[in-house]
PDB file of C-alpha atoms and ligand atoms in Angstrom:
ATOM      1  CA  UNK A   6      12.340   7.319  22.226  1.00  0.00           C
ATOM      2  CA  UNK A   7      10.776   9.859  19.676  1.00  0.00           C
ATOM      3  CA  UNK A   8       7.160  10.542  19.466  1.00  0.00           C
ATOM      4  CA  UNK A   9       5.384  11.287  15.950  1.00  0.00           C
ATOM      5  CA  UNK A  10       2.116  12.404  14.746  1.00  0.00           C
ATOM      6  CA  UNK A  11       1.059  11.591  10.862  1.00  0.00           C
ATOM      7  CA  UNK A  12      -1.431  10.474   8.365  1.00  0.00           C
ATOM      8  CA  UNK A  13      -1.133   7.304   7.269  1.00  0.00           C
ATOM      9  CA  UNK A  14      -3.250   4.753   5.282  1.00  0.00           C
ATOM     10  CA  UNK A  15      -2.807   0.758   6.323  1.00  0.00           C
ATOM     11  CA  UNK A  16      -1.809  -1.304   4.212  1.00  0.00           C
ATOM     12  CA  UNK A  17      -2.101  -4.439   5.994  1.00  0.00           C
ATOM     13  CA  UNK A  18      -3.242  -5.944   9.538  1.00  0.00           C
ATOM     14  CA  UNK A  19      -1.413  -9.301  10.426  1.00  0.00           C
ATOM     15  CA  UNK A  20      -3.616 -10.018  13.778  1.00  0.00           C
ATOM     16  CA  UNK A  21      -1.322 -12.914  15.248  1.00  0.00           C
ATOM     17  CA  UNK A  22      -2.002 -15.416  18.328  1.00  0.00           C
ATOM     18  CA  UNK A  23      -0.295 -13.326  20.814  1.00  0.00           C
ATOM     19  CA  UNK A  24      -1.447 -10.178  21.342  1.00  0.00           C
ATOM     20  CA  UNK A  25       0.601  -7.608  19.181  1.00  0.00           C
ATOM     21  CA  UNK A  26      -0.651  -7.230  15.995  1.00  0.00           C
ATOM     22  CA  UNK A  27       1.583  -6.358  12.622  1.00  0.00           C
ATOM     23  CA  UNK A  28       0.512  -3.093  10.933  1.00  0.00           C
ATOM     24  CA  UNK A  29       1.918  -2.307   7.697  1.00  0.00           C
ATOM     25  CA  UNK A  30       0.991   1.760   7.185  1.00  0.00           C
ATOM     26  CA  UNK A  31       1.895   3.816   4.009  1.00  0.00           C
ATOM     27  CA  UNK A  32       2.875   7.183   6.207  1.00  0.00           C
ATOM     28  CA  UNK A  33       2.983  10.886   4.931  1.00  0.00           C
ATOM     29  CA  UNK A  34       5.868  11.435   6.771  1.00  0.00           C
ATOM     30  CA  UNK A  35       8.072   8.079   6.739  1.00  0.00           C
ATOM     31  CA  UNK A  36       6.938   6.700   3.918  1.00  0.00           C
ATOM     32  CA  UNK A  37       6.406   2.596   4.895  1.00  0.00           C
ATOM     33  CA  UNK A  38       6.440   1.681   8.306  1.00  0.00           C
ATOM     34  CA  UNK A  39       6.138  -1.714   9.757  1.00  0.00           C
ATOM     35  CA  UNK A  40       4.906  -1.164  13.126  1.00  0.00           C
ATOM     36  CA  UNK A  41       3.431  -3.058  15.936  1.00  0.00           C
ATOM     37  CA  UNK A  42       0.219  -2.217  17.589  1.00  0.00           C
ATOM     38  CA  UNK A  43       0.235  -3.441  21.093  1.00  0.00           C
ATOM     39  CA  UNK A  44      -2.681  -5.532  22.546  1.00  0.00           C
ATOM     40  CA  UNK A  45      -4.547  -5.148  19.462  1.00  0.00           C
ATOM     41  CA  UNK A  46      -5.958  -8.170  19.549  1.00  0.00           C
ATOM     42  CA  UNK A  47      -8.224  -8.037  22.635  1.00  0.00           C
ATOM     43  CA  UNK A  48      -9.122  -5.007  21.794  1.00  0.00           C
ATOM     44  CA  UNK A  49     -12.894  -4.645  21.583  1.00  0.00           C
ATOM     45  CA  UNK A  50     -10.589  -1.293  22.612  1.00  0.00           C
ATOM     46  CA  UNK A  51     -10.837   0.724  19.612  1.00  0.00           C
ATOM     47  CA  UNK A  52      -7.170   0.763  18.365  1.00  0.00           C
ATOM     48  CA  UNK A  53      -7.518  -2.441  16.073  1.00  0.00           C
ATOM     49  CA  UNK A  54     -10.690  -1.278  14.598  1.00  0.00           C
ATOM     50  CA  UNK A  55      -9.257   2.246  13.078  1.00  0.00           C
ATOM     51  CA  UNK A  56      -6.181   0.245  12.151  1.00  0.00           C
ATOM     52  CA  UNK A  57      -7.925  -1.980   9.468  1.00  0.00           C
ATOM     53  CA  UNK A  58      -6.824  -1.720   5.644  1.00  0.00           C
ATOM     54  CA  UNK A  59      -7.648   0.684   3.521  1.00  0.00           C
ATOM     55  CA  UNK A  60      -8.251   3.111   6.124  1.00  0.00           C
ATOM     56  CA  UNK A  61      -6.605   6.434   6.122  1.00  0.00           C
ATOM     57  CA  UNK A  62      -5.838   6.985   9.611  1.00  0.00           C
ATOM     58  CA  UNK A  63      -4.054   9.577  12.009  1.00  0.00           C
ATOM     59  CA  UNK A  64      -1.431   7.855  14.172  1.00  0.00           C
ATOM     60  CA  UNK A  65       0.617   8.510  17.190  1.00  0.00           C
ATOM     61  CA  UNK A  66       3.779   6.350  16.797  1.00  0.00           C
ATOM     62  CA  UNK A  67       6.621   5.559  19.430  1.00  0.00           C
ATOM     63  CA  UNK A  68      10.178   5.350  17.504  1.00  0.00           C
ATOM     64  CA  UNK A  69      12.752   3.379  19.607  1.00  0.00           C
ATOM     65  CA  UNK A  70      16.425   4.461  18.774  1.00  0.00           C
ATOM     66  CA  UNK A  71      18.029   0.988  19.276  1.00  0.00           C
ATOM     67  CA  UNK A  72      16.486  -2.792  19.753  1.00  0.00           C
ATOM     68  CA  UNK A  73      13.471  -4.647  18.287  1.00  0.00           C
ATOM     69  CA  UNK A  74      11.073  -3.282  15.929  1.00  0.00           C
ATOM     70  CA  UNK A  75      11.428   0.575  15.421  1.00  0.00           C
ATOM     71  CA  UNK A  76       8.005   1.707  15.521  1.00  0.00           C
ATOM     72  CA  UNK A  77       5.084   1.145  17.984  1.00  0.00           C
ATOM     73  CA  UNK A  78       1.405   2.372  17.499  1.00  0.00           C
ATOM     74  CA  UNK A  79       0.153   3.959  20.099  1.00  0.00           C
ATOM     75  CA  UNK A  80      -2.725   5.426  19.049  1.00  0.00           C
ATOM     76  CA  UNK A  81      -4.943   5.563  15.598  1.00  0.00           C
ATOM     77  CA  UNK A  82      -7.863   7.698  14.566  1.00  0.00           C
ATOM     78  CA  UNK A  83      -9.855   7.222  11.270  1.00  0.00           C
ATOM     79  CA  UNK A  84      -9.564  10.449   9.281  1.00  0.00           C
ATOM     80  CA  UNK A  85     -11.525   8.611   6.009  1.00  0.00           C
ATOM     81  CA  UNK A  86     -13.397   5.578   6.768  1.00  0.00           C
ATOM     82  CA  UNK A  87     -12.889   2.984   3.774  1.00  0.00           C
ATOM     83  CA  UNK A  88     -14.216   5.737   1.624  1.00  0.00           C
ATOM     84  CA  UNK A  89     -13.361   4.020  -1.544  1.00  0.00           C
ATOM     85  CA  UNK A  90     -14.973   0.943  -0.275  1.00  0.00           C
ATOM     86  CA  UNK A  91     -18.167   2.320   0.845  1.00  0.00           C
ATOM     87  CA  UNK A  92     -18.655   3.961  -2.522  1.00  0.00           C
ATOM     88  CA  UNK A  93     -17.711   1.036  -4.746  1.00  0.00           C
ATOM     89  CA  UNK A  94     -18.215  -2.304  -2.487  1.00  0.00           C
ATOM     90  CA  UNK A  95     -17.765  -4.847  -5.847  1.00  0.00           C
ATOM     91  CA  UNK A  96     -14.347  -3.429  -5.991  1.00  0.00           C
ATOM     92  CA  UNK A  97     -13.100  -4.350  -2.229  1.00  0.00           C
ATOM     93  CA  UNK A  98     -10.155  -7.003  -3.480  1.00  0.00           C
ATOM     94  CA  UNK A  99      -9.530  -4.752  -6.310  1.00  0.00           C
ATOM     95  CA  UNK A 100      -8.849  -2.045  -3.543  1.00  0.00           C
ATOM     96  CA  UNK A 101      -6.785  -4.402  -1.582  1.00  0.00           C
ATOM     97  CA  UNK A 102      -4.811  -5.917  -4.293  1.00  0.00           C
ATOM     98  CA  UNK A 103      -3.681  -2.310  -4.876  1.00  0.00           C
ATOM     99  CA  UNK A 104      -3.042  -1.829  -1.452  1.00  0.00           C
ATOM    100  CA  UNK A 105      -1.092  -5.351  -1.393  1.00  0.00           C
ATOM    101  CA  UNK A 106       0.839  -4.204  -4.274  1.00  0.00           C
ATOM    102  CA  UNK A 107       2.296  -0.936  -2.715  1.00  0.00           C
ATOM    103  CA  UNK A 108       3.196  -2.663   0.018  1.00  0.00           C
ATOM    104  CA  UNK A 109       4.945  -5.119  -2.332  1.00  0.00           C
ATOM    105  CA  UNK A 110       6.843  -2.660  -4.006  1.00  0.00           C
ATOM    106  CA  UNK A 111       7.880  -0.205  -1.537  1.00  0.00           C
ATOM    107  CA  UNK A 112      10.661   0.017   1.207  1.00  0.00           C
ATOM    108  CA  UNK A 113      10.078   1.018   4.852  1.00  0.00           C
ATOM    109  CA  UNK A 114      11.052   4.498   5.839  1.00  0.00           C
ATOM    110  CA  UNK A 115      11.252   5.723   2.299  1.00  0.00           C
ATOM    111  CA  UNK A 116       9.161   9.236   2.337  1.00  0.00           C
ATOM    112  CA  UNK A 117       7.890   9.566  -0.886  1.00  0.00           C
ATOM    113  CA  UNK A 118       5.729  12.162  -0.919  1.00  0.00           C
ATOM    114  CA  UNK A 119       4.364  11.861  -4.912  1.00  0.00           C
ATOM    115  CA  UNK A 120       3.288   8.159  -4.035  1.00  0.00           C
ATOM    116  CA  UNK A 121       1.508   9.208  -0.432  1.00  0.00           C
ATOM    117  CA  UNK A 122      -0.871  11.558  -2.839  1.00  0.00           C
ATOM    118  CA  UNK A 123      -1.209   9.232  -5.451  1.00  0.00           C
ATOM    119  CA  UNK A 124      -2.432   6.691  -2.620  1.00  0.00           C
ATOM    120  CA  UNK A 125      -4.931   9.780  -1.442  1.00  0.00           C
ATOM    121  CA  UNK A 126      -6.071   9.980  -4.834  1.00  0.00           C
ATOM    122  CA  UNK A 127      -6.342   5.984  -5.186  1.00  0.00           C
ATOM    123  CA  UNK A 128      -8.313   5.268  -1.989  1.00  0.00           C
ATOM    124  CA  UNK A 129     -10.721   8.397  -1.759  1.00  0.00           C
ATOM    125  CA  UNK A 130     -11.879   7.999  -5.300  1.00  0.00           C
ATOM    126  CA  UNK A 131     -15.058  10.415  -5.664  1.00  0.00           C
ATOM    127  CA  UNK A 132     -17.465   7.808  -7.405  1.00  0.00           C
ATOM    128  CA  UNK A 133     -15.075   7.885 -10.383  1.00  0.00           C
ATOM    129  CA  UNK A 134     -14.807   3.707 -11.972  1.00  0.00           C
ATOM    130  CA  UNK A 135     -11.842   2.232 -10.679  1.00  0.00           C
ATOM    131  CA  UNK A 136      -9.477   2.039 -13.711  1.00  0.00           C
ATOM    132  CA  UNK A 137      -7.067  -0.574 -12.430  1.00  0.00           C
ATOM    133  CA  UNK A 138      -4.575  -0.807 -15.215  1.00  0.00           C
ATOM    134  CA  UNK A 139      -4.414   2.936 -15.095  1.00  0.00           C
ATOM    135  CA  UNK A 140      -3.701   3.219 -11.501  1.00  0.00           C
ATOM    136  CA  UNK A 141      -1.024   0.589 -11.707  1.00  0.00           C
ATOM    137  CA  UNK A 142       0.887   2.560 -14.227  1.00  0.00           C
ATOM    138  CA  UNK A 143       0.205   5.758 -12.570  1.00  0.00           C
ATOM    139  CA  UNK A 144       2.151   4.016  -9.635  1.00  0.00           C
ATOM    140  CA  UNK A 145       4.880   2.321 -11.625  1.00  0.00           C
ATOM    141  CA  UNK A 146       5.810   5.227 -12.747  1.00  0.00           C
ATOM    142  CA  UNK A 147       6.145   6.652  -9.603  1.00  0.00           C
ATOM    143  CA  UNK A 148       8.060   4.068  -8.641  1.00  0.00           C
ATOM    144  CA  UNK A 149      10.503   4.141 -11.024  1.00  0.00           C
ATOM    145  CA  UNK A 150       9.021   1.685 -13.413  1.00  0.00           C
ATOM    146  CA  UNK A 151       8.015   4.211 -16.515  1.00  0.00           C
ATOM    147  CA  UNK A 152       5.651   1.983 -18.675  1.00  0.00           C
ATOM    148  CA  UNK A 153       5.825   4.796 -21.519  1.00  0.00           C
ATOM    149  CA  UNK A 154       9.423   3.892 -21.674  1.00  0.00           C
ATOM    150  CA  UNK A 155       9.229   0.290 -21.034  1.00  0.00           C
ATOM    151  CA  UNK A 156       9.560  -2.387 -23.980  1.00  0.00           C
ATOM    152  CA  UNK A 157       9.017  -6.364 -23.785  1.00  0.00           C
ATOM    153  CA  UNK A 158      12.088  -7.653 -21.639  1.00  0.00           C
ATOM    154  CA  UNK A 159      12.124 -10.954 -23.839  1.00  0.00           C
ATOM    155  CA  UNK A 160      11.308  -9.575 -27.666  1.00  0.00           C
ATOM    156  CA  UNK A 161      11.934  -5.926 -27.130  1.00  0.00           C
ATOM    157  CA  UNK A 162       8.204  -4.954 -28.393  1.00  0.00           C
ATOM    158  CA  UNK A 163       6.931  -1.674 -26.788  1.00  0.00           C
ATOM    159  CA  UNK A 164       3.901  -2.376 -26.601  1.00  0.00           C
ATOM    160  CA  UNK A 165       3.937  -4.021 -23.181  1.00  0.00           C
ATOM    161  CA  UNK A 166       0.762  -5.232 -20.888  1.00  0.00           C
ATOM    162  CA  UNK A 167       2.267  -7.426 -17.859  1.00  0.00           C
ATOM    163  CA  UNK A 168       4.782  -6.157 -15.310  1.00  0.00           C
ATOM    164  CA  UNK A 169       6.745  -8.591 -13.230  1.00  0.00           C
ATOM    165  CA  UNK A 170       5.981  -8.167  -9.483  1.00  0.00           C
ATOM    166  CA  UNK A 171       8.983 -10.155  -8.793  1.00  0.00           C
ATOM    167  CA  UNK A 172      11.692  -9.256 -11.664  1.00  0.00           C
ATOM    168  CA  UNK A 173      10.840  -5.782 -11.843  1.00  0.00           C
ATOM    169  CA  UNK A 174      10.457  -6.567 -15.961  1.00  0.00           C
ATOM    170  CA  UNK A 175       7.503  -5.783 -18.671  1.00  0.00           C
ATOM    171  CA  UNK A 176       6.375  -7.887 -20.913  1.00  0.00           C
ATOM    172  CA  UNK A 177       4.516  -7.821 -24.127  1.00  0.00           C
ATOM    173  CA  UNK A 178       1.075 -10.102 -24.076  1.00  0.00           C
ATOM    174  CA  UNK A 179       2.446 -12.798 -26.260  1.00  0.00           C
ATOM    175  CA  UNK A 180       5.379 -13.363 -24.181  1.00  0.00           C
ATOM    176  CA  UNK A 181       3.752 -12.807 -20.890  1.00  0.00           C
ATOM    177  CA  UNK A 182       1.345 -16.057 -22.155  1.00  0.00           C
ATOM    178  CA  UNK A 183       4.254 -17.878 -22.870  1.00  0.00           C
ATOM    179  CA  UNK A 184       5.972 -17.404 -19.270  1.00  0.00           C
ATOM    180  CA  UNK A 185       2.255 -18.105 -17.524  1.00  0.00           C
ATOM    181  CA  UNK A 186       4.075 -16.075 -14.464  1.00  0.00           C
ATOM    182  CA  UNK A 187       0.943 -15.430 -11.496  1.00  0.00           C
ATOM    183  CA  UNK A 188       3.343 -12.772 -10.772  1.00  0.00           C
ATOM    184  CA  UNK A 189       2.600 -10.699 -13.626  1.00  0.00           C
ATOM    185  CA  UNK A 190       0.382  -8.125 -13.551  1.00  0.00           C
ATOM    186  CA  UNK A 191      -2.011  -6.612 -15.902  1.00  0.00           C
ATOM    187  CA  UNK A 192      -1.458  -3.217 -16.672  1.00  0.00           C
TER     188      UNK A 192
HETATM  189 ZN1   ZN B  17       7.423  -9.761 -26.029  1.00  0.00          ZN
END
């Protein structure tokens, strides 16, 4: 069993009926990690309140070497309090639709250091506007998903405005309209 320290921000909070609860962190040092916090649930202990999304957090996890889920919360300490939230409250689901989306897109125990900073930058927004179709491309093409070299994946145009959450595909606006996908996303 292997102890580590690091920043994270959560991504999600799956609070079930028994007592663990399912944390989904974006890690500096790990990249995604699944992890379960133990007990969360009765906690008016403070673990499961640090441990809500969009909250950049320092964590204590427990790696296991063999059996079960790999990583355990042990302990969670708000560094940066819903920042982006408290500054611009209208844009909560925007912030969590981001958040859902990285977590969509991203594999557990993949470090990627360019995307942790982008998610700094994201979520600790200095009363800038959220620009939503500019952060999605930002992290497309940190992903691997270039829109500057992307072109329509049914009439070639380059001049694309959806991105398929499930196909991995761009798509013009005129073809995106004709697909009616609620898996595309603006951008
Ligand atoms: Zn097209």
């Amino acid at each position: 069993m292997l102890e580590h320290y690091t920043e994270a921000f959560v991504l999600g909070n799956k609070t079930s009926k028994e007592m663990d609860a399912q944390i989904v962190l974006y890690t500096r040092d790990f990249g995604k990690v699944a992890a379960k916090a133990k007990s969360a649930r009765k906690m008016t202990s403070k673990l499961n309140g640090h441990l809500q999304p969009l909250n950049f957090v320092s964590a204590r996890l427990i790696e296991k070497s063999a059996g079960g889920q790999r990583f355990q919360i042990v302990d969670a300490l708000t560094i940066d309090d819903k920042q982006a939230l408290n500054k611009n409250p209208e844009n909560a689901q925007k912030f969590l639709n981001i958040a859902e989306f990285i977590n969509e897109m991203t594999f557990e125990a993949h470090q990627d250091l360019r995307l942790w900073q982008a998610i700094k930058k994201i979520f600790s927004p200095v009363g800038e506007s959220l620009e939503e179709k500019i952060i999605y491309r930002g992290l497309l093409k940190i992903l691997g998903f270039d829109p500057e070299h992307g072109s329509c994946a049914t009439c070639g145009n380059s001049q694309i405005n959806y991105f398929s959450k499930t196909e991995h595909i761009f798509f013009c606006g005129k073809c995106a309209g004709k697909i009616g996908d609620n898996q595309l996303l603006l951008i």
